Amino acid sequence: MILTTAATSSPTYFGPAESPLFGVLHLPANCQVRGAALICGSLGKDYFDSLRGLRLLADALAERGILALRFDYLGCGDSSFGQVRSNSVSEWQASIGYAIDYLRAMGIADISGVGVRAGALILDSVLQHSADIERVVYWDPMGTGRRFLREQTSFFKMAAGKDQV
């Protein structure tokens, strides 16, 4: 059986020249775009656990004529900066703004957002001050950042075991 796809994916960098963000564009094979979806993934272990699912989501959207952009926040993945910084949250929020600007520069006016777990919190905080996204889907959103950190810390302790003192 030969699998074919009606979408193509293309890695890209966008944002400020001094601190570029890494992303992957998922384009319809015919390049006829009727809108865009900005996929705001989660953080940490959640990011890695959902990576394949988000790629499949982006491909499915592209097959339906929606350009999809998945990206790494500043300080995460293959984007600029180190992982631990005092202003990480504001950099993650700025990352969404850079992604929106990137899609707008392509001439796309109709942008939807998908926020996954912690990405839903970050996206929501950006949308409180901006009306650049037409529709939003929150996929398994966390109630608070504190809850997310507690959960991730618990998962880490279960996986890594007890510290030897």
CSV table of C-alpha atoms in Angstrom, one decimal:
chain,number,residue,atom,x,y,z
A,1,MET,CA,0.0,0.0,0.0
A,2,ILE,CA,1.4,3.4,-1.0
A,3,LEU,CA,0.4,6.3,1.2
A,4,THR,CA,0.1,9.7,-0.4
A,5,THR,CA,-0.6,13.1,1.2
A,6,ALA,CA,-2.3,16.1,-0.2
A,7,ALA,CA,-0.1,18.3,1.9
A,8,THR,CA,3.6,19.3,2.1
A,9,SER,CA,5.5,20.4,5.1
A,10,SER,CA,8.4,22.8,5.1
A,11,PRO,CA,10.7,23.8,8.0
A,12,THR,CA,11.2,27.6,8.4
A,13,TYR,CA,12.5,30.3,10.7
A,14,PHE,CA,10.7,33.5,11.3
A,15,GLY,CA,10.6,36.4,13.8
A,16,PRO,CA,13.4,38.8,14.6
A,17,ALA,CA,16.7,38.2,12.9
A,18,GLU,CA,18.5,38.3,16.2
A,19,SER,CA,16.2,35.7,17.8
A,20,PRO,CA,14.5,33.5,15.1
A,21,LEU,CA,11.9,31.0,15.9
A,22,PHE,CA,11.7,27.5,14.3
A,23,GLY,CA,8.5,26.4,12.8
A,24,VAL,CA,7.0,24.0,10.3
A,25,LEU,CA,4.5,25.1,7.6
A,26,HIS,CA,2.0,22.6,6.4
A,27,LEU,CA,0.7,23.6,3.0
A,28,PRO,CA,-2.0,22.3,0.8
A,29,ALA,CA,-0.4,20.4,-2.2
A,30,ASN,CA,-2.2,22.8,-4.6
A,31,CYS,CA,-1.0,25.9,-2.6
A,32,GLN,CA,-4.6,27.2,-2.6
A,33,VAL,CA,-4.9,28.5,1.0
A,34,ARG,CA,-8.3,29.5,2.4
A,35,GLY,CA,-7.0,30.4,5.9
A,36,ALA,CA,-4.4,29.5,8.5
A,37,ALA,CA,-4.2,27.6,11.8
A,38,LEU,CA,-1.6,28.6,14.3
A,39,ILE,CA,-0.9,25.6,16.5
A,40,CYS,CA,0.4,26.5,19.9
A,41,GLY,CA,1.9,23.4,21.4
A,42,SER,CA,2.5,22.7,25.1
A,43,LEU,CA,5.7,22.8,27.0
A,44,GLY,CA,8.2,20.3,28.4
A,45,LYS,CA,7.2,16.6,28.4
A,46,ASP,CA,3.7,17.5,27.2
A,47,TYR,CA,5.3,19.0,24.1
A,48,PHE,CA,7.1,15.8,23.2
A,49,ASP,CA,4.1,13.6,24.1
A,50,SER,CA,1.9,15.5,21.7
A,51,LEU,CA,4.4,16.3,18.9
A,52,ARG,CA,3.2,13.5,16.5
A,53,GLY,CA,-0.4,14.3,17.1
A,54,LEU,CA,0.1,17.9,16.3
A,55,ARG,CA,2.0,17.0,13.1
A,56,LEU,CA,-1.0,14.8,12.0
A,57,LEU,CA,-3.4,17.6,12.9
A,58,ALA,CA,-1.4,20.1,10.8
A,59,ASP,CA,-1.3,17.7,7.8
A,60,ALA,CA,-5.1,17.1,8.1
A,61,LEU,CA,-5.7,20.8,8.1
A,62,ALA,CA,-3.5,21.4,5.1
A,63,GLU,CA,-5.3,18.6,3.2
A,64,ARG,CA,-8.5,20.7,3.7
A,65,GLY,CA,-6.9,23.9,2.4
A,66,ILE,CA,-5.8,25.4,5.7
A,67,LEU,CA,-2.2,26.4,6.0
A,68,ALA,CA,-1.0,25.2,9.5
A,69,LEU,CA,2.0,26.6,11.4
A,70,ARG,CA,3.5,24.6,14.2
A,71,PHE,CA,6.4,26.3,16.0
A,72,ASP,CA,8.8,26.2,19.0
A,73,TYR,CA,8.5,29.1,21.5
A,74,LEU,CA,11.5,31.2,22.2
A,75,GLY,CA,13.7,29.3,24.6
A,76,CYS,CA,12.2,26.0,23.5
A,77,GLY,CA,13.1,23.3,20.9
A,78,ASP,CA,15.0,24.7,17.9
A,79,SER,CA,14.1,28.3,18.5
A,80,SER,CA,16.5,30.9,19.9
A,81,PHE,CA,17.6,31.4,23.6
A,82,GLY,CA,18.2,29.0,26.4
A,83,GLN,CA,15.6,27.1,28.2
A,84,VAL,CA,15.7,28.8,31.6
A,85,ARG,CA,15.2,32.6,31.5
A,86,SER,CA,13.6,35.0,33.9
A,87,ASN,CA,11.3,36.3,31.2
A,88,SER,CA,10.3,33.0,29.6
A,89,VAL,CA,6.5,33.6,29.8
A,90,SER,CA,6.7,36.9,28.1
A,91,GLU,CA,8.9,35.4,25.4
A,92,TRP,CA,6.4,32.6,24.8
A,93,GLN,CA,3.7,35.2,24.5
A,94,ALA,CA,5.9,37.2,22.1
A,95,SER,CA,6.4,34.0,20.1
A,96,ILE,CA,2.7,33.8,19.3
A,97,GLY,CA,2.8,37.4,18.2
A,98,TYR,CA,5.7,36.7,15.8
A,99,ALA,CA,3.9,33.7,14.4
A,100,ILE,CA,0.8,35.8,13.8
A,101,ASP,CA,2.9,38.5,12.1
A,102,TYR,CA,4.5,35.8,9.9
A,103,LEU,CA,1.2,34.5,8.7
A,104,ARG,CA,-0.1,38.0,8.1
A,105,ALA,CA,3.0,38.8,6.0
A,106,MET,CA,2.0,35.9,3.8
A,107,GLY,CA,-1.3,37.7,3.1
A,108,ILE,CA,-3.4,35.5,5.2
A,109,ALA,CA,-6.2,37.4,6.9
A,110,ASP,CA,-8.3,34.5,8.4
A,111,ILE,CA,-6.2,32.9,11.2
A,112,SER,CA,-7.5,30.4,13.7
A,113,GLY,CA,-5.6,29.3,16.8
A,114,VAL,CA,-5.2,25.9,18.4
A,115,GLY,CA,-3.8,25.9,22.0
A,116,VAL,CA,-2.7,22.6,23.5
A,117,ARG,CA,-2.5,22.2,27.3
A,118,ALA,CA,0.0,24.9,28.4
A,119,GLY,CA,-0.1,26.3,24.9
A,120,ALA,CA,-3.8,27.0,25.5
A,121,LEU,CA,-2.9,29.2,28.6
A,122,ILE,CA,-0.2,31.1,26.6
A,123,LEU,CA,-2.5,31.6,23.6
A,124,ASP,CA,-5.4,32.8,25.9
A,125,SER,CA,-3.1,35.3,27.6
A,126,VAL,CA,-2.1,36.7,24.2
A,127,LEU,CA,-5.7,36.9,23.0
A,128,GLN,CA,-6.8,38.9,26.1
A,129,HIS,CA,-4.8,41.8,24.5
A,130,SER,CA,-5.2,41.0,20.8
A,131,ALA,CA,-7.9,40.3,18.4
A,132,ASP,CA,-5.7,38.9,15.6
A,133,ILE,CA,-7.2,35.4,15.7
A,134,GLU,CA,-10.7,34.7,14.5
A,135,ARG,CA,-11.4,31.3,16.1
A,136,VAL,CA,-9.8,29.4,18.9
A,137,VAL,CA,-9.7,25.8,20.0
A,138,TYR,CA,-8.4,24.9,23.4
A,139,TRP,CA,-7.3,21.3,23.4
A,140,ASP,CA,-7.1,19.9,26.9
A,141,PRO,CA,-6.2,23.2,28.5
A,142,MET,CA,-4.6,23.5,31.9
A,143,GLY,CA,-6.6,25.5,34.5
A,144,THR,CA,-3.5,27.4,35.7
A,145,GLY,CA,0.2,27.6,35.1
A,146,ARG,CA,0.8,26.5,38.7
A,147,ARG,CA,-1.3,23.4,38.2
A,148,PHE,CA,0.7,22.6,35.0
A,149,LEU,CA,4.0,22.9,36.9
A,150,ARG,CA,2.8,20.7,39.7
A,151,GLU,CA,1.6,18.1,37.3
A,152,GLN,CA,4.9,18.1,35.3
A,153,THR,CA,6.9,18.0,38.5
A,154,SER,CA,5.0,14.9,39.7
A,155,PHE,CA,5.4,13.2,36.4
A,156,PHE,CA,9.2,13.9,36.5
A,157,LYS,CA,9.5,12.5,40.0
A,158,MET,CA,7.6,9.3,39.0
A,159,ALA,CA,9.8,8.8,36.0
A,160,ALA,CA,13.2,9.8,37.6
A,161,GLY,CA,12.6,8.3,41.0
A,162,LYS,CA,13.6,9.6,44.4
A,163,ASP,CA,16.8,11.7,44.7
A,164,GLN,CA,19.7,10.0,46.4
A,165,VAL,CA,20.9,12.2,49.2
